Amino acid sequence: MDFLNKLGKKASEAYHATKEKASDISEEIKLKSKVNSLEEKVYELYAEIGEIVYQEVKAGKDVSKDEITIKCEEISRKKDEIAKLKAEILAVKKIKKCESCGVELDITAEFCSKCGKEQPKIEKVEIKENVEATTKEAEVIEVNNVEEDSSKDKEENND
Ligand SMILES: [Zn+2]
């Protein structure tokens, strides 16, 4: 009986995990498509700048900086947005990148497994759409955490 109970629990855990994974993946796809469209706009801006420079050089004029500067600023804004979205994608995938060598690490990693650099702690991962789903599954997840209780050590190392 005990075995069957465990089996049932395992199955339901797997089911919940799959559900959570599915919503993470759709979130990831959404974020990635935003990144793609921003990157496309950046390339369009590069092309527009190139066109301006080309036409002016061809006409034997000095390249007018104003118009190009405006476009460059727009590119910078889009690149900032892209960087934020990419950070969100990593958070959804529960990974982070080492600031030193760029290798992908688990979001809870305290040190880089490749270069050994100490990693800044990521306090919270806010993904609004997943909040409800996560609280519903909190019961199952808590049971797992009690046994390991690794979160306690991390709090103590906070200083
Ligand atoms: Zn590293």
Coordinates of C-alpha atoms and ligand atoms in Angstrom, one line a residue:
M1 CA 0.0 0.0 0.0
D2 CA 2.8 2.4 1.0
F3 CA 4.4 1.7 -2.3
L4 CA 1.2 2.5 -4.2
N5 CA 0.8 5.7 -2.3
K6 CA 4.3 6.8 -3.1
L7 CA 3.7 5.8 -6.7
G8 CA 0.6 7.9 -6.8
K9 CA 2.3 10.8 -5.2
K10 CA 5.2 10.6 -7.7
A11 CA 2.8 10.6 -10.6
S12 CA 0.9 13.6 -9.3
E13 CA 4.2 15.4 -8.7
A14 CA 5.3 14.6 -12.2
Y15 CA 2.0 15.9 -13.5
H16 CA 2.4 19.1 -11.7
A17 CA 6.0 19.5 -12.8
T18 CA 5.0 19.0 -16.4
K19 CA 2.2 21.5 -16.1
E20 CA 4.6 24.1 -14.6
K21 CA 7.2 23.3 -17.3
A22 CA 4.6 23.9 -20.0
S23 CA 3.7 27.3 -18.7
D24 CA 7.3 28.2 -18.3
I25 CA 8.0 27.2 -21.9
S26 CA 5.1 29.3 -23.3
E27 CA 6.4 32.2 -21.2
E28 CA 9.8 31.6 -22.7
I29 CA 8.4 31.5 -26.2
K30 CA 6.6 34.8 -25.6
L31 CA 9.7 36.5 -24.3
K32 CA 11.8 35.1 -27.1
S33 CA 9.4 36.4 -29.8
K34 CA 9.6 39.9 -28.2
V35 CA 13.4 39.7 -28.3
N36 CA 13.3 38.6 -31.9
S37 CA 11.0 41.5 -33.0
L38 CA 13.2 44.0 -31.1
E39 CA 16.3 42.6 -32.7
E40 CA 14.7 42.9 -36.1
K41 CA 14.0 46.6 -35.4
V42 CA 17.6 47.1 -34.4
Y43 CA 18.7 45.7 -37.7
E44 CA 16.3 47.9 -39.5
L45 CA 17.7 50.9 -37.7
Y46 CA 21.2 49.8 -38.6
A47 CA 20.1 49.6 -42.3
E48 CA 18.5 53.1 -42.1
I49 CA 21.7 54.6 -40.7
G50 CA 23.6 52.9 -43.4
E51 CA 21.3 54.3 -46.0
I52 CA 21.6 57.8 -44.7
V53 CA 25.4 57.6 -44.6
Y54 CA 25.5 56.1 -48.1
Q55 CA 23.3 58.7 -49.7
E56 CA 25.2 61.6 -48.1
V57 CA 28.6 60.2 -49.0
K58 CA 27.4 59.6 -52.5
A59 CA 26.1 63.1 -52.8
G60 CA 29.5 64.4 -51.6
K61 CA 28.0 65.8 -48.4
D62 CA 29.3 65.7 -44.8
V63 CA 27.5 63.0 -42.9
S64 CA 24.8 64.8 -40.7
K65 CA 25.2 63.5 -37.2
D66 CA 21.8 64.5 -35.8
E67 CA 19.6 62.0 -37.6
I68 CA 22.1 59.3 -37.0
T69 CA 22.4 60.1 -33.3
I70 CA 18.6 59.8 -32.8
K71 CA 18.7 56.4 -34.5
C72 CA 21.7 55.3 -32.4
E73 CA 19.8 56.3 -29.2
E74 CA 16.8 54.3 -30.4
I75 CA 19.1 51.3 -30.9
S76 CA 20.5 51.7 -27.4
R77 CA 17.0 51.7 -25.9
K78 CA 16.0 48.6 -27.8
K79 CA 19.2 46.9 -26.8
D80 CA 18.5 47.7 -23.1
E81 CA 15.0 46.2 -23.5
I82 CA 16.5 43.1 -25.2
A83 CA 18.9 42.7 -22.3
K84 CA 16.0 42.8 -19.8
L85 CA 14.0 40.3 -21.7
K86 CA 17.0 38.0 -22.0
A87 CA 17.4 38.2 -18.2
E88 CA 13.7 37.3 -17.8
I89 CA 14.1 34.3 -20.1
L90 CA 16.9 33.0 -18.0
A91 CA 14.8 33.5 -14.9
V92 CA 11.9 31.5 -16.4
K93 CA 14.4 28.7 -17.3
K94 CA 15.7 29.0 -13.7
I95 CA 19.2 29.7 -14.8
K96 CA 21.6 32.6 -14.7
K97 CA 24.8 33.5 -16.4
C98 CA 28.1 33.8 -14.7
E99 CA 29.1 37.5 -14.8
S100 CA 32.7 36.6 -15.3
C101 CA 32.7 33.8 -17.9
G102 CA 29.1 33.7 -19.1
V103 CA 28.5 30.0 -18.5
E104 CA 24.9 29.1 -17.6
L105 CA 24.3 28.2 -14.0
D106 CA 21.4 27.1 -11.9
I107 CA 19.6 30.1 -10.5
T108 CA 20.5 29.1 -6.9
A109 CA 24.3 28.6 -7.6
E110 CA 26.5 30.6 -5.3
F111 CA 29.7 30.0 -7.2
C112 CA 30.4 29.4 -10.9
S113 CA 31.1 25.8 -11.6
K114 CA 33.5 26.8 -14.4
C115 CA 35.5 29.7 -13.2
G116 CA 34.7 29.7 -9.5
K117 CA 33.5 33.3 -9.3
E118 CA 31.1 34.1 -6.5
Q119 CA 27.6 34.7 -7.9
P120 CA 25.2 37.5 -6.8
K121 CA 22.1 36.1 -5.2
I122 CA 18.9 36.4 -7.2
E123 CA 16.4 37.3 -4.4
K124 CA 13.2 36.8 -6.3
V125 CA 12.0 35.5 -9.6
E126 CA 8.9 37.4 -10.5
I127 CA 6.8 35.9 -13.2
K128 CA 3.4 37.2 -12.6
E129 CA 1.5 34.8 -14.7
N130 CA 2.9 31.8 -12.9
V131 CA 2.1 33.0 -9.4
E132 CA -1.2 31.3 -9.1
A133 CA -0.1 28.0 -10.5
T134 CA 2.9 28.0 -8.1
T135 CA 0.8 28.5 -4.9
K136 CA -1.5 25.7 -5.9
E137 CA 1.5 23.4 -6.1
A138 CA 3.1 24.8 -3.0
E139 CA 1.9 21.9 -0.8
V140 CA 3.7 19.3 -2.8
I141 CA 6.9 21.4 -3.2
E142 CA 7.1 22.2 0.6
V143 CA 7.0 18.5 1.5
N144 CA 10.1 18.0 -0.7
N145 CA 11.9 20.9 0.8
V146 CA 11.5 19.9 4.5
E147 CA 13.7 16.9 4.0
E148 CA 16.6 18.8 2.5
D149 CA 16.2 22.1 4.2
S150 CA 19.0 23.6 2.2
S151 CA 17.4 27.0 2.2
K152 CA 18.3 27.5 5.9
D153 CA 22.0 27.3 5.1
K154 CA 21.7 29.9 2.5
E155 CA 20.0 32.3 4.8
E156 CA 22.9 31.9 7.3
N157 CA 25.5 32.7 4.7
N158 CA 23.7 35.9 3.8
D159 CA 26.4 38.2 5.4
Ligands
ZN1 ZN 32.2 31.7 -14.4

